mmCIF file of C-alpha atoms and ligand atoms in Angstrom:
data_model
loop_
_atom_site.group_PDB
_atom_site.id
_atom_site.type_symbol
_atom_site.label_atom_id
_atom_site.label_comp_id
_atom_site.label_asym_id
_atom_site.label_seq_id
_atom_site.Cartn_x
_atom_site.Cartn_y
_atom_site.Cartn_z
ATOM 1 C CA MET A 21 2.018 15.536 -24.228
ATOM 2 C CA LYS A 22 -0.362 14.786 -26.524
ATOM 3 C CA ILE A 23 -2.441 17.656 -28.502
ATOM 4 C CA SER A 24 -4.600 16.225 -30.720
ATOM 5 C CA ARG A 25 -3.854 18.360 -33.441
ATOM 6 C CA LEU A 26 -6.587 17.524 -35.758
ATOM 7 C CA VAL A 27 -9.141 18.139 -33.638
ATOM 8 C CA LEU A 28 -7.559 21.852 -32.398
ATOM 9 C CA ALA A 29 -7.011 22.642 -36.157
ATOM 10 C CA LEU A 30 -10.527 21.350 -37.488
ATOM 11 C CA THR A 31 -11.921 23.534 -34.551
ATOM 12 C CA LEU A 32 -9.804 26.323 -35.046
ATOM 13 C CA ALA A 33 -10.713 26.514 -38.426
ATOM 14 C CA ALA A 34 -14.555 26.399 -37.705
ATOM 15 C CA GLY A 35 -14.165 29.591 -35.568
ATOM 16 C CA PHE A 36 -14.364 28.358 -32.294
ATOM 17 C CA VAL A 37 -11.666 28.589 -29.369
ATOM 18 C CA ALA A 38 -9.830 25.453 -28.837
ATOM 19 C CA SER A 39 -9.477 25.884 -24.839
ATOM 20 C CA ALA A 40 -10.219 22.143 -24.344
ATOM 21 C CA ALA A 41 -8.735 20.787 -27.156
ATOM 22 C CA ALA A 42 -5.712 19.670 -24.827
ATOM 23 C CA GLN A 43 -5.051 16.464 -22.865
ATOM 24 C CA THR A 44 -2.436 15.049 -21.383
ATOM 25 C CA THR A 45 -2.521 11.272 -20.327
ATOM 26 C CA MET A 46 -0.854 10.035 -17.435
ATOM 27 C CA ARG A 47 -0.662 6.123 -16.096
ATOM 28 C CA ILE A 48 -0.790 4.839 -12.987
ATOM 29 C CA SER A 49 -0.975 1.431 -11.960
ATOM 30 C CA ILE A 50 -1.230 -1.601 -8.844
ATOM 31 C CA SER A 51 -0.122 -4.921 -8.237
ATOM 32 C CA VAL A 52 -3.435 -6.124 -6.732
ATOM 33 C CA ALA A 53 -6.669 -7.073 -8.876
ATOM 34 C CA GLN A 54 -9.036 -4.147 -10.040
ATOM 35 C CA ASN A 55 -11.530 -5.580 -7.817
ATOM 36 C CA SER A 56 -9.635 -4.371 -4.671
ATOM 37 C CA HIS A 57 -9.711 -1.303 -2.042
ATOM 38 C CA GLN A 58 -6.643 -0.648 -4.227
ATOM 39 C CA GLY A 59 -8.399 -0.539 -7.431
ATOM 40 C CA VAL A 60 -11.349 1.947 -5.857
ATOM 41 C CA ALA A 61 -8.303 3.375 -5.074
ATOM 42 C CA ILE A 62 -7.149 4.264 -8.397
ATOM 43 C CA ASP A 63 -10.292 4.200 -10.092
ATOM 44 C CA THR A 64 -11.387 7.315 -7.600
ATOM 45 C CA PHE A 65 -8.344 9.014 -8.695
ATOM 46 C CA ALA A 66 -8.557 9.133 -12.460
ATOM 47 C CA LYS A 67 -11.911 9.890 -12.285
ATOM 48 C CA GLU A 68 -11.294 13.076 -9.927
ATOM 49 C CA VAL A 69 -8.627 14.220 -11.768
ATOM 50 C CA GLU A 70 -10.390 14.047 -15.068
ATOM 51 C CA LYS A 71 -13.301 15.916 -13.219
ATOM 52 C CA ARG A 72 -11.400 18.255 -11.123
ATOM 53 C CA THR A 73 -9.646 19.542 -14.509
ATOM 54 C CA SER A 74 -11.852 19.358 -17.442
ATOM 55 C CA GLY A 75 -10.690 16.355 -18.420
ATOM 56 C CA ARG A 76 -7.536 17.862 -19.857
ATOM 57 C CA TYR A 77 -5.537 14.857 -17.815
ATOM 58 C CA LYS A 78 -7.013 11.585 -18.384
ATOM 59 C CA ILE A 79 -5.531 8.424 -16.101
ATOM 60 C CA GLN A 80 -4.916 5.824 -17.717
ATOM 61 C CA THR A 81 -5.777 2.829 -14.768
ATOM 62 C CA PHE A 82 -3.290 -0.628 -14.837
ATOM 63 C CA TYR A 83 -3.994 -3.466 -12.782
ATOM 64 C CA SER A 84 -2.410 -7.000 -11.035
ATOM 65 C CA GLY A 85 1.131 -5.879 -12.150
ATOM 66 C CA SER A 86 0.938 -5.945 -15.205
ATOM 67 C CA LEU A 87 3.300 -3.055 -15.601
ATOM 68 C CA GLY A 88 5.187 -4.675 -12.863
ATOM 69 C CA GLY A 89 5.599 -4.910 -9.529
ATOM 70 C CA GLU A 90 5.106 -2.124 -6.788
ATOM 71 C CA ARG A 91 9.132 -1.477 -6.654
ATOM 72 C CA GLU A 92 9.149 -1.615 -10.597
ATOM 73 C CA SER A 93 6.400 1.104 -10.898
ATOM 74 C CA ILE A 94 7.512 3.322 -7.867
ATOM 75 C CA GLU A 95 11.269 3.247 -9.853
ATOM 76 C CA ALA A 96 9.869 4.013 -13.305
ATOM 77 C CA VAL A 97 7.869 7.014 -11.546
ATOM 78 C CA GLN A 98 11.190 8.482 -9.940
ATOM 79 C CA LEU A 99 13.095 8.405 -13.395
ATOM 80 C CA GLY A 100 9.664 9.231 -15.223
ATOM 81 C CA THR A 101 8.546 6.790 -17.757
ATOM 82 C CA GLN A 102 5.662 6.075 -15.770
ATOM 83 C CA ALA A 103 3.686 9.532 -14.304
ATOM 84 C CA LEU A 104 1.738 8.160 -11.395
ATOM 85 C CA ALA A 105 1.787 4.984 -8.794
ATOM 86 C CA PHE A 106 0.345 3.326 -5.687
ATOM 87 C CA SER A 107 1.756 1.229 -3.553
ATOM 88 C CA SER A 108 1.965 0.169 -0.440
ATOM 89 C CA THR A 109 4.651 0.982 2.001
ATOM 90 C CA GLY A 110 6.503 -2.322 1.727
ATOM 91 C CA PRO A 111 9.582 -1.172 -1.429
ATOM 92 C CA VAL A 112 9.417 2.501 -0.158
ATOM 93 C CA PRO A 113 11.545 2.845 2.320
ATOM 94 C CA ASN A 114 14.433 1.212 -0.270
ATOM 95 C CA PHE A 115 13.573 5.198 -2.036
ATOM 96 C CA VAL A 116 12.619 7.216 1.113
ATOM 97 C CA PRO A 117 14.442 5.544 4.182
ATOM 98 C CA GLU A 118 12.721 7.942 6.208
ATOM 99 C CA THR A 119 9.245 5.756 5.983
ATOM 100 C CA LYS A 120 10.711 2.847 7.613
ATOM 101 C CA ILE A 121 9.121 3.600 11.044
ATOM 102 C CA LEU A 122 5.665 3.134 9.568
ATOM 103 C CA ASP A 123 6.231 -0.217 9.189
ATOM 104 C CA VAL A 124 6.959 -1.137 12.628
ATOM 105 C CA PRO A 125 4.740 -3.906 14.087
ATOM 106 C CA PHE A 126 2.088 -2.952 16.666
ATOM 107 C CA LEU A 127 2.831 0.331 16.250
ATOM 108 C CA PHE A 128 -0.856 1.539 15.431
ATOM 109 C CA ARG A 129 -3.794 0.688 17.728
ATOM 110 C CA ASP A 130 -6.520 0.441 14.997
ATOM 111 C CA LYS A 131 -6.877 2.095 11.600
ATOM 112 C CA ALA A 132 -8.260 5.021 13.020
ATOM 113 C CA HIS A 133 -4.828 5.636 14.890
ATOM 114 C CA ALA A 134 -3.621 4.949 11.742
ATOM 115 C CA ARG A 135 -4.885 7.569 9.792
ATOM 116 C CA ALA A 136 -5.050 10.492 11.863
ATOM 117 C CA VAL A 137 -1.345 9.761 12.190
ATOM 118 C CA LEU A 138 -1.267 9.885 8.579
ATOM 119 C CA ASP A 139 -3.252 12.449 7.897
ATOM 120 C CA GLY A 140 -1.762 14.771 10.834
ATOM 121 C CA PRO A 141 1.906 16.339 10.828
ATOM 122 C CA ILE A 142 4.126 12.578 11.202
ATOM 123 C CA GLY A 143 2.605 11.842 8.178
ATOM 124 C CA GLN A 144 2.400 15.568 5.941
ATOM 125 C CA GLU A 145 6.253 15.135 7.645
ATOM 126 C CA LEU A 146 6.653 12.069 6.126
ATOM 127 C CA LEU A 147 5.215 12.773 2.539
ATOM 128 C CA ALA A 148 7.449 16.312 2.205
ATOM 129 C CA LYS A 149 10.346 13.803 2.723
ATOM 130 C CA PHE A 150 9.774 12.452 -0.743
ATOM 131 C CA ASP A 151 10.437 15.753 -2.772
ATOM 132 C CA ALA A 152 14.334 14.914 -2.387
ATOM 133 C CA LYS A 153 14.240 12.069 -4.479
ATOM 134 C CA GLY A 154 12.125 12.703 -7.668
ATOM 135 C CA PHE A 155 8.073 12.626 -6.214
ATOM 136 C CA LYS A 156 5.543 14.423 -5.055
ATOM 137 C CA ALA A 157 4.199 11.948 -2.661
ATOM 138 C CA LEU A 158 -0.384 13.404 -3.672
ATOM 139 C CA ALA A 159 -1.510 11.322 -0.227
ATOM 140 C CA TRP A 160 -1.460 8.621 1.948
ATOM 141 C CA ALA A 161 -4.193 5.599 1.976
ATOM 142 C CA GLU A 162 -3.677 1.970 2.909
ATOM 143 C CA ASN A 163 -3.432 -1.724 2.864
ATOM 144 C CA GLY A 164 -5.355 -2.478 6.314
ATOM 145 C CA PHE A 165 -3.583 -4.622 9.112
ATOM 146 C CA ARG A 166 -1.434 -7.491 7.982
ATOM 147 C CA HIS A 167 -2.357 -11.212 9.093
ATOM 148 C CA MET A 168 -0.511 -14.606 8.464
ATOM 149 C CA THR A 169 -1.753 -17.610 6.467
ATOM 150 C CA ASN A 170 0.043 -20.755 5.003
ATOM 151 C CA SER A 171 -0.093 -23.566 4.720
ATOM 152 C CA LYS A 172 1.056 -25.722 7.419
ATOM 153 C CA ARG A 173 -0.597 -25.316 10.502
ATOM 154 C CA ASP A 174 -2.867 -23.002 12.489
ATOM 155 C CA VAL A 175 -1.145 -20.141 14.373
ATOM 156 C CA LYS A 176 -2.442 -19.900 17.421
ATOM 157 C CA ALA A 177 0.857 -18.336 19.651
ATOM 158 C CA PRO A 178 3.792 -17.188 18.577
ATOM 159 C CA GLU A 179 5.231 -20.485 18.595
ATOM 160 C CA ASP A 180 3.646 -21.911 15.971
ATOM 161 C CA LEU A 181 5.810 -19.429 13.392
ATOM 162 C CA LYS A 182 8.920 -21.102 14.258
ATOM 163 C CA GLY A 183 10.605 -22.413 11.559
ATOM 164 C CA LEU A 184 7.363 -21.433 8.481
ATOM 165 C CA LYS A 185 9.197 -19.946 5.302
ATOM 166 C CA MET A 186 7.195 -17.075 4.409
ATOM 167 C CA ARG A 187 7.738 -14.369 1.289
ATOM 168 C CA THR A 188 7.657 -10.884 3.273
ATOM 169 C CA MET A 189 7.920 -7.495 1.458
ATOM 170 C CA GLU A 190 10.694 -6.271 0.132
ATOM 171 C CA ASN A 191 10.801 -4.200 3.207
ATOM 172 C CA PRO A 192 13.945 -4.384 6.163
ATOM 173 C CA VAL A 193 11.826 -3.502 9.002
ATOM 174 C CA HIS A 194 9.358 -6.776 7.886
ATOM 175 C CA ILE A 195 12.467 -8.632 7.235
ATOM 176 C CA ALA A 196 14.055 -7.969 10.788
ATOM 177 C CA ALA A 197 10.221 -8.308 12.824
ATOM 178 C CA TYR A 198 9.314 -11.910 11.286
ATOM 179 C CA LYS A 199 12.594 -12.895 12.045
ATOM 180 C CA GLY A 200 12.649 -12.250 14.937
ATOM 181 C CA PHE A 201 9.240 -14.323 15.428
ATOM 182 C CA GLY A 202 11.305 -17.234 14.148
ATOM 183 C CA ILE A 203 10.216 -16.869 10.330
ATOM 184 C CA VAL A 204 12.244 -17.981 7.599
ATOM 185 C CA THR A 205 11.976 -14.960 5.429
ATOM 186 C CA THR A 206 11.565 -15.277 1.517
ATOM 187 C CA PRO A 207 11.391 -11.473 0.210
ATOM 188 C CA MET A 208 9.406 -11.439 -2.623
ATOM 189 C CA ALA A 209 7.791 -8.961 -5.123
ATOM 190 C CA PHE A 210 3.554 -9.221 -5.233
ATOM 191 C CA PRO A 211 3.086 -10.448 -8.790
ATOM 192 C CA GLU A 212 5.070 -13.536 -7.746
ATOM 193 C CA VAL A 213 2.864 -14.537 -4.620
ATOM 194 C CA PHE A 214 0.699 -16.908 -5.631
ATOM 195 C CA THR A 215 2.547 -19.308 -7.725
ATOM 196 C CA ALA A 216 5.336 -19.555 -5.336
ATOM 197 C CA LEU A 217 2.421 -20.280 -2.577
ATOM 198 C CA GLN A 218 0.808 -22.547 -5.100
ATOM 199 C CA GLN A 219 4.076 -24.792 -6.000
ATOM 200 C CA GLY A 220 4.466 -24.903 -2.212
ATOM 201 C CA THR A 221 7.889 -22.214 -2.286
ATOM 202 C CA VAL A 222 7.295 -20.785 0.233
ATOM 203 C CA ASP A 223 5.008 -21.965 3.360
ATOM 204 C CA GLY A 224 2.929 -18.725 3.578
ATOM 205 C CA GLN A 225 2.784 -14.780 3.757
ATOM 206 C CA GLU A 226 1.261 -12.462 5.295
ATOM 207 C CA ASN A 227 -1.324 -9.602 4.380
ATOM 208 C CA PRO A 228 -4.795 -7.749 4.971
ATOM 209 C CA LEU A 229 -7.772 -9.330 4.152
ATOM 210 C CA SER A 230 -8.287 -6.957 1.474
ATOM 211 C CA VAL A 231 -5.606 -8.315 -0.396
ATOM 212 C CA ILE A 232 -6.083 -12.088 0.495
ATOM 213 C CA ILE A 233 -9.370 -11.931 -0.856
ATOM 214 C CA ALA A 234 -8.605 -9.568 -3.848
ATOM 215 C CA ALA A 235 -4.986 -12.368 -4.693
ATOM 216 C CA LYS A 236 -7.892 -15.314 -4.005
ATOM 217 C CA PHE A 237 -4.695 -17.105 -1.352
ATOM 218 C CA ASP A 238 -7.714 -18.886 -0.269
ATOM 219 C CA GLN A 239 -7.140 -21.027 -2.870
ATOM 220 C CA VAL A 240 -3.756 -21.756 -2.069
ATOM 221 C CA GLN A 241 -3.806 -21.784 1.798
ATOM 222 C CA LYS A 242 -5.543 -23.277 4.595
ATOM 223 C CA HIS A 243 -4.565 -21.390 7.626
ATOM 224 C CA LEU A 244 -4.808 -17.733 8.626
ATOM 225 C CA SER A 245 -4.540 -16.100 11.986
ATOM 226 C CA LEU A 246 -5.706 -12.769 12.939
ATOM 227 C CA THR A 247 -2.017 -11.300 13.849
ATOM 228 C CA GLY A 248 -2.899 -7.926 12.940
ATOM 229 C CA HIS A 249 0.886 -7.689 13.230
ATOM 230 C CA VAL A 250 1.217 -4.197 11.492
ATOM 231 C CA TYR A 251 -0.486 -1.835 9.683
ATOM 232 C CA SER A 252 0.052 -1.801 5.621
ATOM 233 C CA PRO A 253 0.431 2.278 4.805
ATOM 234 C CA CYS A 254 -0.248 3.285 0.818
ATOM 235 C CA ILE A 255 0.441 6.090 -0.841
ATOM 236 C CA PHE A 256 -0.054 8.239 -4.284
ATOM 237 C CA LEU A 257 3.740 9.193 -6.038
ATOM 238 C CA MET A 258 3.900 10.840 -9.192
ATOM 239 C CA ASN A 259 6.890 12.095 -10.811
ATOM 240 C CA LYS A 260 8.035 15.458 -8.654
ATOM 241 C CA ALA A 261 8.759 16.974 -12.862
ATOM 242 C CA GLU A 262 5.593 15.862 -13.780
ATOM 243 C CA PHE A 263 3.702 18.044 -11.001
ATOM 244 C CA ASP A 264 6.021 20.394 -10.809
ATOM 245 C CA LYS A 265 4.532 21.249 -14.382
ATOM 246 C CA LEU A 266 0.514 21.885 -13.589
ATOM 247 C CA SER A 267 -0.830 24.635 -12.781
ATOM 248 C CA ALA A 268 -1.184 25.739 -9.061
ATOM 249 C CA ALA A 269 -5.149 24.703 -9.526
ATOM 250 C CA ASP A 270 -4.207 21.384 -11.263
ATOM 251 C CA LYS A 271 -1.462 20.671 -8.821
ATOM 252 C CA GLN A 272 -4.768 21.096 -5.934
ATOM 253 C CA ALA A 273 -7.303 19.445 -7.952
ATOM 254 C CA PHE A 274 -4.614 16.037 -8.295
ATOM 255 C CA ILE A 275 -4.109 16.212 -4.362
ATOM 256 C CA ASP A 276 -7.432 16.267 -4.283
ATOM 257 C CA ALA A 277 -8.296 13.614 -6.347
ATOM 258 C CA ALA A 278 -5.913 11.119 -4.611
ATOM 259 C CA LYS A 279 -7.484 12.343 -1.506
ATOM 260 C CA GLU A 280 -10.363 11.353 -3.172
ATOM 261 C CA GLY A 281 -9.268 7.746 -3.907
ATOM 262 C CA ALA A 282 -7.827 7.725 -0.167
ATOM 263 C CA LYS A 283 -11.375 8.121 1.372
ATOM 264 C CA ALA A 284 -12.921 5.485 -1.142
ATOM 265 C CA ASN A 285 -10.062 3.362 -0.602
ATOM 266 C CA ARG A 286 -10.273 3.557 3.326
ATOM 267 C CA ALA A 287 -14.064 2.545 3.261
ATOM 268 C CA ARG A 288 -13.135 -0.410 1.418
ATOM 269 C CA VAL A 289 -10.503 -1.760 3.581
ATOM 270 C CA ASP A 290 -13.235 -1.457 6.457
ATOM 271 C CA GLU A 291 -16.110 -3.056 4.381
ATOM 272 C CA ASP A 292 -13.477 -5.948 3.341
ATOM 273 C CA ASP A 293 -12.401 -5.871 7.103
ATOM 274 C CA ALA A 294 -15.525 -6.725 8.148
ATOM 275 C CA LYS A 295 -17.245 -9.247 6.134
ATOM 276 C CA GLY A 296 -13.599 -10.900 5.545
ATOM 277 C CA VAL A 297 -13.515 -13.841 8.005
ATOM 278 C CA ALA A 298 -16.972 -14.871 6.998
ATOM 279 C CA ASP A 299 -16.255 -15.102 3.487
ATOM 280 C CA LEU A 300 -12.614 -16.487 3.868
ATOM 281 C CA ARG A 301 -14.474 -19.359 6.081
ATOM 282 C CA SER A 302 -17.021 -19.850 3.637
ATOM 283 C CA LYS A 303 -13.819 -20.586 0.839
ATOM 284 C CA GLY A 304 -12.522 -23.250 3.384
ATOM 285 C CA MET A 305 -9.634 -21.160 5.692
ATOM 286 C CA THR A 306 -9.802 -21.941 8.557
ATOM 287 C CA VAL A 307 -9.210 -18.467 10.725
ATOM 288 C CA ILE A 308 -7.796 -18.244 14.234
ATOM 289 C CA ASP A 309 -9.770 -15.365 15.327
ATOM 290 C CA ASN A 310 -8.787 -15.684 18.974
ATOM 291 C CA LEU A 311 -5.170 -14.954 19.077
ATOM 292 C CA ASP A 312 -3.266 -13.308 22.608
ATOM 293 C CA LYS A 313 -2.066 -10.472 20.922
ATOM 294 C CA ALA A 314 0.064 -9.678 23.940
ATOM 295 C CA LYS A 315 2.494 -12.776 23.718
ATOM 296 C CA PHE A 316 3.004 -11.832 20.145
ATOM 297 C CA VAL A 317 4.274 -8.320 21.538
ATOM 298 C CA ALA A 318 5.978 -9.826 23.842
ATOM 299 C CA ALA A 319 7.294 -12.477 20.983
ATOM 300 C CA LEU A 320 9.016 -8.918 19.290
ATOM 301 C CA ALA A 321 10.605 -7.614 22.646
ATOM 302 C CA PRO A 322 14.114 -7.949 21.424
ATOM 303 C CA VAL A 323 13.151 -7.129 17.461
ATOM 304 C CA ASN A 324 11.017 -4.052 19.722
ATOM 305 C CA ALA A 325 14.418 -2.729 21.726
ATOM 306 C CA GLU A 326 16.145 -2.552 18.616
ATOM 307 C CA PHE A 327 13.792 -0.460 16.431
ATOM 308 C CA GLU A 328 13.911 1.667 19.753
ATOM 309 C CA LYS A 329 17.452 2.617 18.859
ATOM 310 C CA GLN A 330 17.482 2.828 14.888
ATOM 311 C CA PHE A 331 14.423 4.814 15.053
ATOM 312 C CA GLY A 332 14.265 6.992 18.601
ATOM 313 C CA LYS A 333 11.943 5.555 21.656
ATOM 314 C CA ALA A 334 10.991 9.785 21.038
ATOM 315 C CA ASN A 335 9.988 9.582 17.316
ATOM 316 C CA LEU A 336 8.332 5.873 17.943
ATOM 317 C CA ASP A 337 6.133 7.446 21.277
ATOM 318 C CA ARG A 338 5.442 10.538 19.336
ATOM 319 C CA ILE A 339 3.318 8.167 16.805
ATOM 320 C CA ARG A 340 1.844 5.542 19.652
ATOM 321 C CA ASN A 341 0.483 8.307 21.533
ATOM 322 C CA TYR A 342 -0.588 10.890 18.715
ATOM 323 C CA LYS A 343 -4.273 11.246 19.356
HETATM 324 O O1 EAX B 21 -0.096 -3.574 -2.072
HETATM 325 O O2 EAX B 21 3.353 -7.369 -1.499
HETATM 326 C C1 EAX B 21 2.506 -7.174 -0.571
HETATM 327 O O3 EAX B 21 1.971 -7.696 -0.366
HETATM 328 C C2 EAX B 21 1.121 -5.480 -0.505
HETATM 329 O O4 EAX B 21 0.860 -5.443 0.746
HETATM 330 C C3 EAX B 21 0.350 -6.404 -1.698
HETATM 331 O O5 EAX B 21 1.313 -5.966 -2.828
HETATM 332 C C4 EAX B 21 0.025 -4.890 -1.502
#
């Protein structure tokens, strides 16, 4: 908390009531560039918090992993050295294992289905799981559906993935699934990915169009296949103790600001999905957009049987059948 004592003293000396003089500054960070669906999310959040608290809270925004990768930002929030973070669910299961289920491949039919689940009772139950781990989870947002890119060959069928060395997120569900495709998995934090692709440390990576565009992966990857193999949620996280210090009205202001951030974020993902393929083709990528999805689903049947055991078929069906 930073109280501007000078302003306070001067204002009091001038005989005014200094009710608006106290201002608290908090930090939030993302691992991708500002001009992105994640930048829109935290910029909107920052603006809304300031507006809804009459400027008593100021949110400083950091982009492109300048404060570290997603896992580091979540750790910082848990420790309280950083008040806020916005992250994909990539590293989140390492903190709140219950969220693993959201990263099961081919779980969601489309974005509308995923958004409905996250905004409904299932998503809200999962947000509550963060409390016991030192976080207040403010709202779900998204990266969107993830697609595969690589520098070696067109991926038209699941067999084409065999032997490709791909960077994955530090997420146990992703790693297990991609091994099921025969991919050689290399978990890595996002800020290292561009260089790893450029230097050929890995052949490929997978991310939604929004991230591929924002990170300029077209400069280091030739082949894109619209596999849509997994939906990638994002989340607004706050240090629990910082949140608990807020008045009831300010708590609501932070939650509502995160919801506004999520709304703007999802609108930008829709925009990127609508324009992304043409954009990436114009930048020289070969885009395979007529995949037989059923073949990719079938290739993961053994892994999915494992996931059914691990998460329970009833829990997976509750998500699959949510309307
Ligand atoms: O959140 O690590 C990833 O691939 C994420 O999708 C990326 O950091 C955006």
